[in-house]
Short mmCIF file of C-alpha atoms in Angstrom, two decimals:
data_model
loop_
_atom_site.label_atom_id
_atom_site.label_comp_id
_atom_site.label_asym_id
_atom_site.label_seq_id
_atom_site.Cartn_x
_atom_site.Cartn_y
_atom_site.Cartn_z
CA MET A 1 125.68 138.86 -274.03
CA SER A 2 124.04 135.83 -275.55
CA ILE A 3 121.06 133.45 -275.41
CA LYS A 4 121.75 130.31 -273.38
CA PHE A 5 119.61 127.61 -271.78
CA ASN A 6 119.44 127.23 -268.00
CA GLU A 7 119.21 124.02 -265.96
CA HIS A 8 115.47 123.77 -266.70
CA ASN A 9 116.14 124.20 -270.43
CA HIS A 10 114.57 127.67 -270.44
CA PRO A 11 116.09 130.14 -272.92
CA THR A 12 117.87 132.86 -270.99
CA LEU A 13 119.33 136.18 -272.09
CA GLU A 14 122.67 136.19 -270.25
CA LEU A 15 124.00 139.68 -269.54
CA ASP A 16 127.33 140.86 -268.18
CA GLY A 17 127.72 141.06 -264.41
CA GLY A 18 125.63 137.98 -263.71
CA PHE A 19 122.34 139.55 -264.77
CA HIS A 20 119.86 137.73 -266.97
CA VAL A 21 116.38 137.91 -268.47
CA CYS A 22 114.40 134.68 -268.44
CA LEU A 23 110.78 133.60 -268.63
CA HIS A 24 109.56 130.51 -266.80
CA ARG A 25 106.93 127.98 -267.69
CA ALA A 26 104.83 127.66 -264.54
CA VAL A 27 103.86 124.03 -265.02
CA TYR A 28 107.44 123.08 -264.15
CA ASP A 29 107.43 124.85 -260.79
CA GLU A 30 107.15 122.35 -257.97
CA ASP A 31 105.43 124.77 -255.61
CA LEU A 32 102.59 125.26 -258.10
CA GLN A 33 101.20 121.87 -257.02
CA LEU A 34 100.14 121.12 -260.57
CA ARG A 35 101.33 117.92 -262.19
CA THR A 36 101.17 116.67 -265.73
CA SER A 37 100.14 113.12 -264.86
CA ALA A 38 96.80 112.55 -263.16
CA SER A 39 94.25 114.72 -261.39
CA GLU A 40 94.81 112.91 -258.08
CA ASP A 41 98.23 114.60 -257.87
CA LEU A 42 96.54 117.97 -257.46
CA SER A 43 95.72 119.66 -254.19
CA GLU A 44 92.04 119.53 -253.27
CA GLU A 45 91.66 123.27 -253.85
CA THR A 46 93.30 123.16 -257.28
CA ALA A 47 91.37 120.05 -258.35
CA LYS A 48 88.09 121.81 -257.47
CA ALA A 49 89.13 124.95 -259.34
CA LEU A 50 90.05 122.90 -262.39
CA ALA A 51 86.71 121.08 -262.31
CA ASP A 52 84.84 124.39 -261.97
CA LEU A 53 86.81 125.89 -264.85
CA ARG A 54 86.05 122.84 -267.00
CA ARG A 55 82.30 123.23 -266.34
CA LEU A 56 82.38 126.90 -267.31
CA VAL A 57 84.34 126.28 -270.51
CA THR A 58 82.18 123.31 -271.50
CA ALA A 59 79.01 125.35 -271.03
CA THR A 60 80.25 128.08 -273.39
CA PRO A 61 79.17 127.53 -277.02
CA ASN A 62 81.93 127.43 -279.64
CA LEU A 63 84.78 127.87 -277.14
CA ASN A 64 87.77 125.65 -277.86
CA PHE A 65 90.02 125.71 -274.80
CA PRO A 66 91.37 122.28 -273.79
CA LEU A 67 91.86 121.88 -270.06
CA GLU A 68 94.55 119.22 -270.00
CA LEU A 69 97.41 120.35 -267.76
CA SER A 70 99.96 118.38 -269.74
CA THR A 71 99.13 120.00 -273.09
CA ASN A 72 97.76 123.50 -272.44
CA TRP A 73 100.34 125.69 -270.70
CA MET A 74 97.75 128.37 -269.94
CA VAL A 75 95.64 126.26 -267.56
CA PRO A 76 98.12 126.25 -264.64
CA VAL A 77 99.01 129.87 -265.33
CA TYR A 78 95.40 131.05 -265.09
CA LEU A 79 94.78 129.02 -261.94
CA ARG A 80 97.92 130.27 -260.30
CA CYS A 81 97.44 133.94 -261.17
CA CYS A 82 93.80 133.83 -260.10
CA GLU A 83 94.56 131.93 -256.88
CA ASN A 84 92.35 129.03 -257.93
CA ASP A 85 89.31 131.23 -258.46
CA ALA A 86 87.79 129.50 -261.50
CA LYS A 87 85.21 132.25 -262.17
CA ILE A 88 87.85 134.98 -262.38
CA ALA A 89 90.08 132.79 -264.55
CA PHE A 90 87.20 131.97 -266.87
CA ASP A 91 86.05 135.58 -267.19
CA ILE A 92 89.54 136.63 -268.28
CA LEU A 93 90.05 133.87 -270.85
CA ASP A 94 86.47 134.24 -272.13
CA TYR A 95 86.87 137.98 -272.65
CA SER A 96 90.30 137.47 -274.24
CA TYR A 97 89.06 135.04 -276.83
CA ARG A 98 85.93 137.06 -277.57
CA LEU A 99 88.21 140.02 -278.31
CA LEU A 100 90.46 137.79 -280.42
CA TYR A 101 87.43 136.62 -282.41
CA ARG A 102 86.13 140.15 -283.02
CA GLU A 103 89.40 142.01 -283.61
CA ASN A 104 91.80 139.85 -285.59
CA GLU A 105 93.60 142.81 -287.21
CA PHE A 106 95.84 143.02 -284.15
CA THR A 107 96.54 139.30 -284.06
CA LYS A 108 99.86 138.92 -285.85
CA SER A 109 102.39 136.14 -285.72
CA TYR A 110 105.75 136.71 -284.10
CA ALA A 111 107.44 136.54 -287.52
CA GLN A 112 105.24 139.38 -288.77
CA ILE A 113 106.20 141.76 -285.96
CA ARG A 114 109.66 140.57 -284.98
CA HIS A 115 111.04 143.89 -286.21
CA VAL A 116 109.14 145.72 -283.45
CA PHE A 117 111.20 143.87 -280.84
CA GLU A 118 114.42 144.23 -282.83
CA LEU A 119 113.98 148.00 -282.78
CA GLY A 120 113.95 147.93 -278.96
CA LEU A 121 110.43 149.21 -278.38
CA MET A 122 109.82 146.90 -275.45
CA ARG A 123 111.85 144.88 -272.99
CA TYR A 124 112.06 143.52 -269.45
CA LEU A 125 114.50 144.92 -266.94
CA PRO A 126 116.76 142.18 -265.51
CA GLU A 127 115.75 142.84 -261.90
CA CYS A 128 112.38 142.58 -260.16
CA THR A 129 111.13 144.92 -257.45
CA ASP A 130 111.37 144.22 -253.72
CA ASP A 131 107.94 142.60 -253.80
CA GLY A 132 108.89 140.47 -256.81
CA ALA A 133 107.05 142.37 -259.55
CA VAL A 134 108.45 142.23 -263.07
CA ILE A 135 109.49 145.59 -264.55
CA ALA A 136 108.67 146.03 -268.24
CA VAL A 137 109.53 149.07 -270.37
CA ILE A 138 107.66 150.22 -273.48
CA GLN A 139 109.26 152.91 -275.64
CA MET A 140 106.63 155.08 -277.31
CA GLY A 141 108.61 158.23 -278.01
CA ARG A 142 111.22 159.13 -280.59
CA VAL A 143 112.46 155.53 -280.62
CA TRP A 144 109.20 154.62 -282.34
CA ASP A 145 109.54 155.27 -286.08
CA THR A 146 106.03 155.10 -287.50
CA SER A 147 107.43 154.56 -291.01
CA LYS A 148 108.85 151.24 -289.80
CA VAL A 149 106.28 150.24 -287.16
CA SER A 150 102.59 151.03 -287.56
CA LEU A 151 100.42 151.49 -284.48
CA VAL A 152 98.64 148.22 -285.30
CA GLU A 153 102.01 146.42 -285.33
CA PHE A 154 103.00 148.17 -282.11
CA ILE A 155 99.83 147.05 -280.36
CA ALA A 156 100.22 143.53 -281.77
CA ALA A 157 103.71 143.40 -280.23
CA ILE A 158 102.35 144.61 -276.89
CA ARG A 159 99.83 141.78 -277.12
CA LEU A 160 102.55 139.14 -277.60
CA THR A 161 104.56 140.69 -274.77
CA GLY A 162 101.51 140.31 -272.54
CA ILE A 163 101.24 136.63 -273.46
CA ALA A 164 104.96 136.14 -272.77
CA THR A 165 104.63 137.88 -269.41
CA MET A 166 102.07 135.27 -268.38
CA LEU A 167 104.91 132.74 -268.48
CA HIS A 168 107.06 134.72 -266.05
CA ARG A 169 106.89 133.15 -262.61
CA ASN A 170 107.41 136.46 -260.82
CA ALA A 171 104.69 138.12 -262.87
CA GLN A 172 102.26 135.30 -262.07
CA GLN A 173 102.80 135.69 -258.36
CA ASN A 174 103.58 139.38 -257.99
CA GLY A 175 102.36 141.23 -261.06
CA VAL A 176 104.12 143.72 -263.30
CA GLN A 177 105.19 147.35 -263.10
CA LEU A 178 104.98 149.01 -266.53
CA ILE A 179 107.15 151.97 -267.50
CA LEU A 180 105.91 153.86 -270.55
CA ASP A 181 108.69 156.09 -271.90
CA VAL A 182 107.28 158.77 -274.20
CA ASP A 183 110.42 160.86 -274.55
CA GLY A 184 110.22 162.78 -277.83
CA LEU A 185 106.63 161.84 -278.64
CA SER A 186 105.54 163.85 -281.70
CA MET A 187 102.27 165.14 -283.06
CA GLY A 188 102.74 162.84 -286.05
CA GLN A 189 102.75 159.83 -283.71
CA ILE A 190 99.72 161.05 -281.82
CA THR A 191 97.63 161.23 -285.01
CA ASN A 192 97.99 157.43 -285.36
CA PHE A 193 95.81 156.80 -282.30
CA THR A 194 92.31 156.00 -283.55
CA PRO A 195 89.45 155.24 -281.14
CA ARG A 196 89.46 151.62 -282.32
CA CYS A 197 93.17 151.20 -281.56
CA CYS A 198 92.77 152.86 -278.15
CA SER A 199 89.80 150.68 -277.27
CA TYR A 200 91.62 147.49 -278.24
CA LEU A 201 94.86 148.45 -276.47
CA PHE A 202 93.22 149.08 -273.12
CA SER A 203 90.92 146.11 -273.45
CA LEU A 204 94.11 144.06 -273.68
CA MET A 205 95.64 145.69 -270.64
CA ASP A 206 92.52 145.75 -268.51
CA TYR A 207 90.73 142.48 -269.19
CA CYS A 208 92.84 140.03 -271.18
CA THR A 209 95.58 138.89 -268.84
CA PRO A 210 95.54 137.17 -265.46
CA VAL A 211 98.76 139.00 -264.57
CA VAL A 212 98.10 141.95 -262.29
CA THR A 213 99.31 145.38 -263.41
CA LYS A 214 100.73 146.96 -260.25
CA GLY A 215 101.36 150.34 -261.85
CA LEU A 216 101.59 152.17 -265.19
CA HIS A 217 104.35 154.75 -264.92
CA VAL A 218 104.56 157.36 -267.66
CA VAL A 219 108.00 159.00 -267.86
CA ASN A 220 109.42 161.85 -269.94
CA ASN A 221 105.91 163.03 -270.70
CA GLY A 222 105.23 166.61 -271.68
CA MET A 223 102.33 168.63 -273.01
CA LEU A 224 101.84 166.48 -276.13
CA PHE A 225 101.43 163.25 -274.19
CA ASN A 226 99.13 164.96 -271.73
CA VAL A 227 96.92 165.88 -274.69
CA LEU A 228 97.05 162.27 -275.91
CA PHE A 229 96.24 160.98 -272.43
CA SER A 230 93.04 162.99 -272.34
CA THR A 231 92.03 160.98 -275.43
CA LEU A 232 93.17 157.66 -273.97
CA LYS A 233 91.68 158.06 -270.51
CA PRO A 234 88.04 157.27 -271.40
CA PHE A 235 89.15 153.89 -272.77
CA MET A 236 90.88 152.91 -269.52
CA SER A 237 89.16 151.15 -266.65
CA ARG A 238 88.84 152.99 -263.36
CA ASP A 239 91.30 150.52 -261.85
CA LEU A 240 94.00 151.16 -264.47
CA ARG A 241 93.48 154.92 -264.28
CA SER A 242 94.02 154.73 -260.52
CA LYS A 243 97.33 152.92 -261.11
CA THR A 244 98.59 155.36 -263.76
CA VAL A 245 101.13 157.91 -262.56
CA MET A 246 102.59 160.75 -264.65
CA HIS A 247 106.18 161.28 -263.55
CA GLY A 248 107.55 163.51 -266.31
CA LYS A 249 111.26 163.73 -265.56
CA SER A 250 110.80 163.53 -261.80
CA TRP A 251 112.84 160.45 -260.89
CA HIS A 252 112.12 161.20 -257.26
CA SER A 253 108.45 160.59 -258.05
CA LEU A 254 109.20 157.32 -259.86
CA ALA A 255 111.38 156.21 -256.94
CA LYS A 256 108.33 156.28 -254.67
CA HIS A 257 106.95 153.35 -256.64
CA ILE A 258 110.06 151.51 -257.90
CA LYS A 259 113.23 151.72 -255.87
CA PRO A 260 116.19 153.29 -257.72
CA ARG A 261 118.39 150.23 -257.22
CA PHE A 262 116.19 148.34 -259.69
CA LEU A 263 116.15 151.12 -262.30
CA PRO A 264 118.75 152.09 -264.92
CA PRO A 265 120.51 155.47 -264.56
CA LYS A 266 118.42 157.01 -267.37
CA TYR A 267 115.41 156.68 -265.07
CA GLY A 268 117.24 158.03 -262.05
CA GLY A 269 118.27 154.58 -260.86
CA SER A 270 121.48 153.02 -259.64
CA SER A 271 121.20 149.52 -261.07
CA SER A 272 124.42 148.17 -262.55
CA ALA A 273 122.54 145.82 -264.86
CA PRO A 274 123.71 146.41 -268.43
CA ASP A 275 121.38 147.51 -271.17
CA TYR A 276 120.83 145.17 -274.11
CA ASP A 277 119.75 145.71 -277.69
CA GLY A 278 116.45 144.82 -279.26
CA GLU A 279 117.91 142.13 -281.49
CA LEU A 280 118.84 140.06 -278.44
CA PHE A 281 115.37 140.48 -277.00
CA ALA A 282 113.88 139.42 -280.33
CA LYS A 283 116.05 136.28 -280.31
CA LEU A 284 114.82 135.47 -276.80
CA PHE A 285 111.19 135.87 -277.86
CA GLN A 286 111.74 133.68 -280.90
CA HIS A 287 112.07 130.71 -278.54
CA TYR A 288 108.51 131.40 -277.33
CA GLU A 289 106.94 131.51 -280.78
CA GLY A 290 105.31 128.13 -280.13
CA TYR A 291 103.59 129.53 -277.02
CA PHE A 292 102.22 132.47 -279.02
CA ASN A 293 100.95 130.16 -281.75
CA GLU A 294 99.35 127.84 -279.21
CA TYR A 295 97.56 130.73 -277.51
CA ASP A 296 96.11 131.82 -280.85
CA SER A 297 95.13 128.28 -281.84
CA TYR A 298 92.48 128.24 -279.11
CA GLY A 299 89.39 130.38 -278.84
CA PHE A 300 85.98 130.64 -280.42
CA THR A 301 85.35 128.52 -283.49
CA GLY A 302 82.13 130.41 -284.21
CA ASN A 303 80.15 133.40 -283.05
CA PRO A 304 80.68 133.70 -279.26
CA ASP A 305 77.19 135.14 -278.87
CA SER A 306 75.34 132.33 -280.61
CA LYS A 307 73.19 130.11 -278.39
#
C-alpha cells in the first residue's frame, strides 16, 4: 500500500488487489464541457449558468469568489453538481461562506488537524455503489479518543473531508452514502456535544456542499447514541432526517441501502478490498492541502449583511 500518481497526475492510494482510493479534479474531465481557455469553448447552457452565477456573486457585497474556470477549481464543481442551476450553486456557496465568516473556530488548516485523519476517524471505501455514489465512513465511537481529538477538531476534519469530497467525480455526479459508526460511544463523548457544535455540524452537512447526501447510515448504535440523536435531531433539516437510518447491528438493514459486495465484512459485507490505516489516508489528503487553503482564501471580506 502506497501513494502513487495516476496518468492524470492525481495522487492515488494504491491498495492490494487492484483497489485504490483517488479523488479527481473535475475541471480535467472532458465530459464536463468546461475548458480553461475561453468562454466560447463552453456549451450554451454552461456559459449561461456561469454568466448568471457571475451576476449573483458580483451583486453580493463583500463576497470574494473569483469565477475564472482556470484558477478557481470550485466553479466547475458547483456548476456540475448543481446541473448548471446558478441559483442553487450560488445559494450553497453564499451560505457556506457566511458560515465561514461567522464561525471561524471550526476552520482549521490541514496541518492543525492532520492527527484526526492519522487516527483513522474518517475514510473513503475503495468501491462506489451500483449507482456510483461514494461511500464514506466516519468513526465516532471508541476509536475517537477525546483526549487526543476534541469535538471542534473532529468537526473541522469533517469539514475538510466535505471539501475533498467535492473533488471526487463520482460524488459530484452521484452523491455520497455516509456510514456513521458509533460502536462503543460513551457518555463522556456525548457530553462534548454542545448546541453550537451541533448547529455548525449539521449546517455543514445540510447547506454547505453541492454534493448530495444520499443517505446517513448509523451503525452499531445503542441506547446512548439514541439519547444523543434526540439532541441532534432538531439541528438537522427535514431532508437529512428523512435520509437518516438507524441500523444498529442489523447488516440486513444496511444491505437494503448499500449492497454487501461494496461493504467490508465488519459491516456485513463481502468486499475483498483491504482496509488501510489512517496514516495513509492522511498522506493522501496532504496532497490536497492546497485545495483546502484555496477554499478558505475566498469568502466574505467584511460583514455579509452590510449593504
